Tab-separated table of C-alpha atoms and ligand atoms in Angstrom:
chain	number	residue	atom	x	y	z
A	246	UNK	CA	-30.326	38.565	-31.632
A	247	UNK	CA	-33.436	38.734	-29.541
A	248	UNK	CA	-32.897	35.962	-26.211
A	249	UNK	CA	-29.310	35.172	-27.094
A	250	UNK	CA	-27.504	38.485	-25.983
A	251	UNK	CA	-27.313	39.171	-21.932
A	252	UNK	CA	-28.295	43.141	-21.116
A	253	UNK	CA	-27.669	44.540	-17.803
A	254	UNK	CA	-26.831	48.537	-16.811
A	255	UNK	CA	-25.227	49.044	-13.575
A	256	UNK	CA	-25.099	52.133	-11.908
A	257	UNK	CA	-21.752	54.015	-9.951
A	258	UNK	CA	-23.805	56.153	-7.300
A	259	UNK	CA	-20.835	58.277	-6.381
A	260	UNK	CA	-20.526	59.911	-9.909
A	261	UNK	CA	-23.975	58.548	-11.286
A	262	UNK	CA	-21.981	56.515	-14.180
A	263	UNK	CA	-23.808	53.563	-15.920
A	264	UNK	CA	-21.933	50.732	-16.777
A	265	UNK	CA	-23.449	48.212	-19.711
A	266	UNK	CA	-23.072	44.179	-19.737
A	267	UNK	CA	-23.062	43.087	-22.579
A	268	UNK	CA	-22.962	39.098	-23.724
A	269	UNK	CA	-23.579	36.261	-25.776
A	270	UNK	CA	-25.643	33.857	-24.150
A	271	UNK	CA	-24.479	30.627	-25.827
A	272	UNK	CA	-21.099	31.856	-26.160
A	273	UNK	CA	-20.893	32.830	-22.639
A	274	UNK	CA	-18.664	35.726	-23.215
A	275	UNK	CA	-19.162	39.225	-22.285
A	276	UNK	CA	-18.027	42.346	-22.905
A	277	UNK	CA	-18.420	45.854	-20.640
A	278	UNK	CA	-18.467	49.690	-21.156
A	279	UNK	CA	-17.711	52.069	-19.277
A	280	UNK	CA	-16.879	50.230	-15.738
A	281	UNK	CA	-16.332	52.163	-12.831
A	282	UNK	CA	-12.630	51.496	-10.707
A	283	UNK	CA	-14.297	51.277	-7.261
A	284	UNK	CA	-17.042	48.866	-8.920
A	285	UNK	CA	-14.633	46.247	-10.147
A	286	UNK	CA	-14.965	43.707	-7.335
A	287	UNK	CA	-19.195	44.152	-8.314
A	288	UNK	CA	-18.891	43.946	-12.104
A	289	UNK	CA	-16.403	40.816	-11.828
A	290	UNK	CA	-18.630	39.013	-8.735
A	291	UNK	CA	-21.560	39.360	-11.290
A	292	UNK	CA	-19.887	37.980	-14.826
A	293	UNK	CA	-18.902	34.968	-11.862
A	294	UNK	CA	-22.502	34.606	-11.321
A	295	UNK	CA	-23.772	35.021	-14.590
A	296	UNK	CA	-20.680	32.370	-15.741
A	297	UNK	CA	-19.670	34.727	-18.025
A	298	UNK	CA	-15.404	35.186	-19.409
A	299	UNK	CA	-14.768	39.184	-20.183
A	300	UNK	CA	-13.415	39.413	-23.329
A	301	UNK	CA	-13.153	42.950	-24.154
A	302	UNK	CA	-14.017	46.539	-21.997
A	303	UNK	CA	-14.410	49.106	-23.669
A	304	UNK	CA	-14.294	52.823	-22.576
A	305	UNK	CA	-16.419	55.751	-24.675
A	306	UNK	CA	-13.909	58.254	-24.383
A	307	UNK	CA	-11.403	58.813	-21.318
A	308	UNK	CA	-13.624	60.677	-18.820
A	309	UNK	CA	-12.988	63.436	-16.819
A	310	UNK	CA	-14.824	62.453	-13.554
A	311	UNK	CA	-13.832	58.902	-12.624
A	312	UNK	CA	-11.121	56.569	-13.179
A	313	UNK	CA	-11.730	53.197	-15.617
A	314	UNK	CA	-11.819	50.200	-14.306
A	315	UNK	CA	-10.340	49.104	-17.732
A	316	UNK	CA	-6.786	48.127	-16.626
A	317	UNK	CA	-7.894	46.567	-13.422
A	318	UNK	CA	-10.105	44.283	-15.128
A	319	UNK	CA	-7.504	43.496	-17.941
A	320	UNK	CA	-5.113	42.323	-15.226
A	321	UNK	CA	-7.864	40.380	-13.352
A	322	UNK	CA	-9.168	38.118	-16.564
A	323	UNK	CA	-6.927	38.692	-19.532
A	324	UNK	CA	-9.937	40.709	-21.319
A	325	UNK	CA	-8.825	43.419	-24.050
A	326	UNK	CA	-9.267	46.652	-23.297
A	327	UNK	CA	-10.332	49.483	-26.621
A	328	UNK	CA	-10.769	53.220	-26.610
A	329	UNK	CA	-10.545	55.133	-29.884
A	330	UNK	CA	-7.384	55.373	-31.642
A	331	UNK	CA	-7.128	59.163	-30.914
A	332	UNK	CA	-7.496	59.240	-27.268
A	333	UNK	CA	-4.165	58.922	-26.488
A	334	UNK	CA	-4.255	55.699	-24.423
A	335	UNK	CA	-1.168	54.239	-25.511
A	336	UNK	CA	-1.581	50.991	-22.761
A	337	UNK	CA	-5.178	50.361	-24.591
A	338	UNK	CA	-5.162	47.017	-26.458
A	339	UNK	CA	-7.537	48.000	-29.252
A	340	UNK	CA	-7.331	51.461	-31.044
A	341	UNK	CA	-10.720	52.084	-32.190
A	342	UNK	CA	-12.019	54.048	-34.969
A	343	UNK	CA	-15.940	54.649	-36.729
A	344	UNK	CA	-16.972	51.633	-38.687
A	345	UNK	CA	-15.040	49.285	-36.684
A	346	UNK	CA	-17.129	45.948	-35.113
A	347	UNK	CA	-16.726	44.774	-31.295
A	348	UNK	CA	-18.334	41.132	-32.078
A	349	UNK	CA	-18.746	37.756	-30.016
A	350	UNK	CA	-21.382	35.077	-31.342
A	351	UNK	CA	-24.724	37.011	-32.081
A	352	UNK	CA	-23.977	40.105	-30.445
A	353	UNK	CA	-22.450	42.945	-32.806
A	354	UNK	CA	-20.917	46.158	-31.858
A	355	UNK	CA	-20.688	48.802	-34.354
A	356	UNK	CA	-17.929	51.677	-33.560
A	357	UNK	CA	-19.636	54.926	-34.391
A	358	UNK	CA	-16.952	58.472	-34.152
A	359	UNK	CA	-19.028	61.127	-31.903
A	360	UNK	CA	-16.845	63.812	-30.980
A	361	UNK	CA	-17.530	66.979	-29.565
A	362	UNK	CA	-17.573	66.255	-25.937
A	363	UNK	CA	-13.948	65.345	-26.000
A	364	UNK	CA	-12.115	65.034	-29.656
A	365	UNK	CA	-12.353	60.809	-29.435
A	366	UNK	CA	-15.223	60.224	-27.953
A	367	UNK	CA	-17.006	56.917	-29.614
A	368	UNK	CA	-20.756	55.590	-29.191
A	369	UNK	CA	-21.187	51.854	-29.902
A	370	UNK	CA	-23.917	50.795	-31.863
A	371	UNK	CA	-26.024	46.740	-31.609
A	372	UNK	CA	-28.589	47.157	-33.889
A	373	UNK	CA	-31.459	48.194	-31.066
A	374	UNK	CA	-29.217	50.142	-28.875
A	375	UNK	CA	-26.813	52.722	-28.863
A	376	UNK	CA	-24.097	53.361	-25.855
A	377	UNK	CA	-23.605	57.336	-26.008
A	378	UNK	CA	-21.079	58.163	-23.535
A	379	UNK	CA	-21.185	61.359	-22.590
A	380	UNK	CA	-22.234	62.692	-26.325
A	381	UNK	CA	-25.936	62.196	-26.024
A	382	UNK	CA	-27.621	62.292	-22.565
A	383	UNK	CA	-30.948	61.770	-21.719
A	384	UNK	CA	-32.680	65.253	-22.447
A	385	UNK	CA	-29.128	66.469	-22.214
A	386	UNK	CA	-25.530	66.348	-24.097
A	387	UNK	CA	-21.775	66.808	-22.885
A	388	UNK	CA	-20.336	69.971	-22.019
A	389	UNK	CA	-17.907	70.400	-24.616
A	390	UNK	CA	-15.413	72.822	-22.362
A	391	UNK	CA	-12.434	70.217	-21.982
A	392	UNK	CA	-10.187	67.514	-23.622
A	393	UNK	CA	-10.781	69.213	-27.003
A	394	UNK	CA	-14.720	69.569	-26.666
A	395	UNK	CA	-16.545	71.580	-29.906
A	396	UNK	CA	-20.066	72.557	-29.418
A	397	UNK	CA	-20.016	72.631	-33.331
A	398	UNK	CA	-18.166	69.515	-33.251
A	399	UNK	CA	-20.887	67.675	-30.909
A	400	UNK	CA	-23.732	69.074	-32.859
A	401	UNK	CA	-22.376	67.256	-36.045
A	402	UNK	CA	-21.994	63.925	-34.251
A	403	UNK	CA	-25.242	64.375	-33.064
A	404	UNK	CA	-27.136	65.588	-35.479
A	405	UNK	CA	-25.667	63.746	-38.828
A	406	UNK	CA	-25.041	60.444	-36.793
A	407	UNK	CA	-26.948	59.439	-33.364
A	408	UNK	CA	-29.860	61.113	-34.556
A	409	UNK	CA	-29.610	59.179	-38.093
A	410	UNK	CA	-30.007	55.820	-36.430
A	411	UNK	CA	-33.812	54.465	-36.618
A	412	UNK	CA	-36.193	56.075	-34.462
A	413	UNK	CA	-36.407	53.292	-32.345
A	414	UNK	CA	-33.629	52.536	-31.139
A	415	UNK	CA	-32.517	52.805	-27.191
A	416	UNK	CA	-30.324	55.037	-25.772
A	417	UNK	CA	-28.259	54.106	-23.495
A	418	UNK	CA	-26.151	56.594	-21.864
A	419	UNK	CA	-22.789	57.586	-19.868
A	420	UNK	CA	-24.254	59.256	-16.853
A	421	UNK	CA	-27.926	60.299	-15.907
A	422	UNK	CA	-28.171	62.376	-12.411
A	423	UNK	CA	-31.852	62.906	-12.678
A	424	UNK	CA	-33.039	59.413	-12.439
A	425	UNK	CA	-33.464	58.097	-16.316
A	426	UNK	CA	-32.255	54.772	-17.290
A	427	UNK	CA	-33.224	54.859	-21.103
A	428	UNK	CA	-34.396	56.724	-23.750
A	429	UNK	CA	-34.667	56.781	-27.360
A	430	UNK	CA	-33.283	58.235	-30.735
A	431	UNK	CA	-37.031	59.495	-31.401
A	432	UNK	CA	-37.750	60.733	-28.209
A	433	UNK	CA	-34.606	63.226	-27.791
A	434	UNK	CA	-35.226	64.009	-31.110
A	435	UNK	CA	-38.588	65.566	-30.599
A	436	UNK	CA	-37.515	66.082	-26.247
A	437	UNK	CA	-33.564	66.974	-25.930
A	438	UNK	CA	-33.684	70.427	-23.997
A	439	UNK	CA	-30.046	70.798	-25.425
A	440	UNK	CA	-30.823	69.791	-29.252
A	441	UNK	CA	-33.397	68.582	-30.881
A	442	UNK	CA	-34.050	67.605	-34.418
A	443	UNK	CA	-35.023	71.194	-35.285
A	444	UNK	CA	-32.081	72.987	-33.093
A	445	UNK	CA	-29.824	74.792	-35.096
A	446	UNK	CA	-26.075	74.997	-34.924
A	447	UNK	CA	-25.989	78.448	-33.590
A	448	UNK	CA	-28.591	77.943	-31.069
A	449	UNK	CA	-26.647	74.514	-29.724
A	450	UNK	CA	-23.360	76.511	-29.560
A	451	UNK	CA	-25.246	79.299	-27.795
A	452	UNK	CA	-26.679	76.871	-24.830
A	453	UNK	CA	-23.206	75.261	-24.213
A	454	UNK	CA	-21.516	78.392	-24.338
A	455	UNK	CA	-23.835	79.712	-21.751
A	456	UNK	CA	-23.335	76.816	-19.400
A	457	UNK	CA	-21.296	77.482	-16.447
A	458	UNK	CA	-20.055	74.572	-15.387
A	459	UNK	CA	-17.218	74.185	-12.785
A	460	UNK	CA	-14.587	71.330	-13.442
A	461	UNK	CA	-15.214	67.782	-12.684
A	462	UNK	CA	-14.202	67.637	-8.842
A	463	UNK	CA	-11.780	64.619	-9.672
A	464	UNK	CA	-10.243	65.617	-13.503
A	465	UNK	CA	-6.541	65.772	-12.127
A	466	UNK	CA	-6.881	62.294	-11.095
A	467	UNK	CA	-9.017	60.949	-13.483
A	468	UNK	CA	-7.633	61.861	-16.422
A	469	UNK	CA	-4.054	60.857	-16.277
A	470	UNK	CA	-5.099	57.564	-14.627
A	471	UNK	CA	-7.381	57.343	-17.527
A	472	UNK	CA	-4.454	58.115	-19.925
A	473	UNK	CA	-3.036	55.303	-18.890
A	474	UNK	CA	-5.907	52.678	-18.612
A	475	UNK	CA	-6.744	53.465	-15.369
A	476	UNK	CA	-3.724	52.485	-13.131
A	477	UNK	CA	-4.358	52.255	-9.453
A	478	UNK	CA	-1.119	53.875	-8.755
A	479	UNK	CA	-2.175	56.977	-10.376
A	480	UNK	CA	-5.591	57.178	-9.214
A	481	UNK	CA	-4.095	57.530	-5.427
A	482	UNK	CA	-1.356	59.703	-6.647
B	725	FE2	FE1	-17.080	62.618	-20.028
């Protein structure tokens, strides 16, 4: 896979969201998660200038604190959108569920069920990296106070799944607001102030519990635009 797959992260500053490239050189089709609404016109100009076709986005789980640019890019090239098959995006083109593969040329996405942070969230899987969403952060993992969100829940996915993959693999994930890019299965394991290898489900349930967290400021407009592949109409509603 090594010098045949495109990599790029791209950053929303207003809600400190990373969105991932993803591509087959040779192929010269790409595939994104995670965009951003407001950073369509970006993500699109770039693909232009990397002359790459979108064929799929893909969204980790329908977030709470901005709206997808899912449905904006579907209209704009004909890509296929996917969110898991429990999320309740009926407009979504591609239902996703754990074991399932995302795939164009040499680049292979394995679908990987990590709920807890909402009841459908997914993390996608390439062999050396591993997309997170808002399940694992850097140092960090997703409050688990919304859309269905288990502490106990998040501490399985965690625990019996992300932190199963080989040591070395990256970690990309949904948001960072302190300034990290990357980390890796090995280093939260031994680093994650929220769970580590050793943490213990009682004593992961105990810090999110104690987490006081006000709302995301824009959940009553992100999450029904979400719902519905993140229509412009709704957003401004
Ligand atoms: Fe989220």
């Amino acid at each position: 896979m090594q010098g045949k797959v495109i990599f790029r992260q791209l950053f929303d500053k207003e809600t400190s969201t990373y969105t991932y490239l993803l591509a087959d050189a040779q192929l010269g089709e790409a595939l994104l998660i995670d965009p951003v609404y407001e950073n369509v016109d970006r993500d699109q100009k770039l693909l232009g200038e990397l002359g790459l076709t979108l064929k799929y986005v893909l969204d980790t789980h329908a977030h709470a604190d901005h709206v997808t640019g899912a449905g904006a890019l579907r209209e704009r090239t004909g890509a296929k959108t996917g969110i898991a098959a429990t999320a309740g995006v009926k407009c979504a083109d591609l239902n996703l569920k754990e074991g399932d593969r995302i795939s164009l040329g040499q680049l292979s996405l394995r679908v990987l069920a990590t709920p807890g942070h909402t009841a459908a969230c997914l993390s996608f899987y390439d062999g050396e990296r591993v997309f997170t969403g808002d399940s694992l952060c850097i140092r960090s993992a997703g409050r688990c106070d919304f859309q269905g969100g288990s502490s106990a829940v998040l501490f399985e996915s965690i625990q019996e799944k992300l932190y199963r993959l080989p040591d070395d693999t990256l970690v990309y994930p949904g948001h960072d607001y302190q300034g990290f890019t990357v980390s890796s299965i090995a280093e939260e394991k031994k680093f994650n102030r929220r769970i580590r290898a050793t943490t213990s489900v009682a004593e992961f349930s105990a810090t999110m519990h104690a987490l006081k967290l006000d709302p995301p400021k824009r959940i009553h407009v992100a999450l029904p635009a979400n719902l519905e592949c993140g229509k412009p109409q709704i957003q401004s509603a």
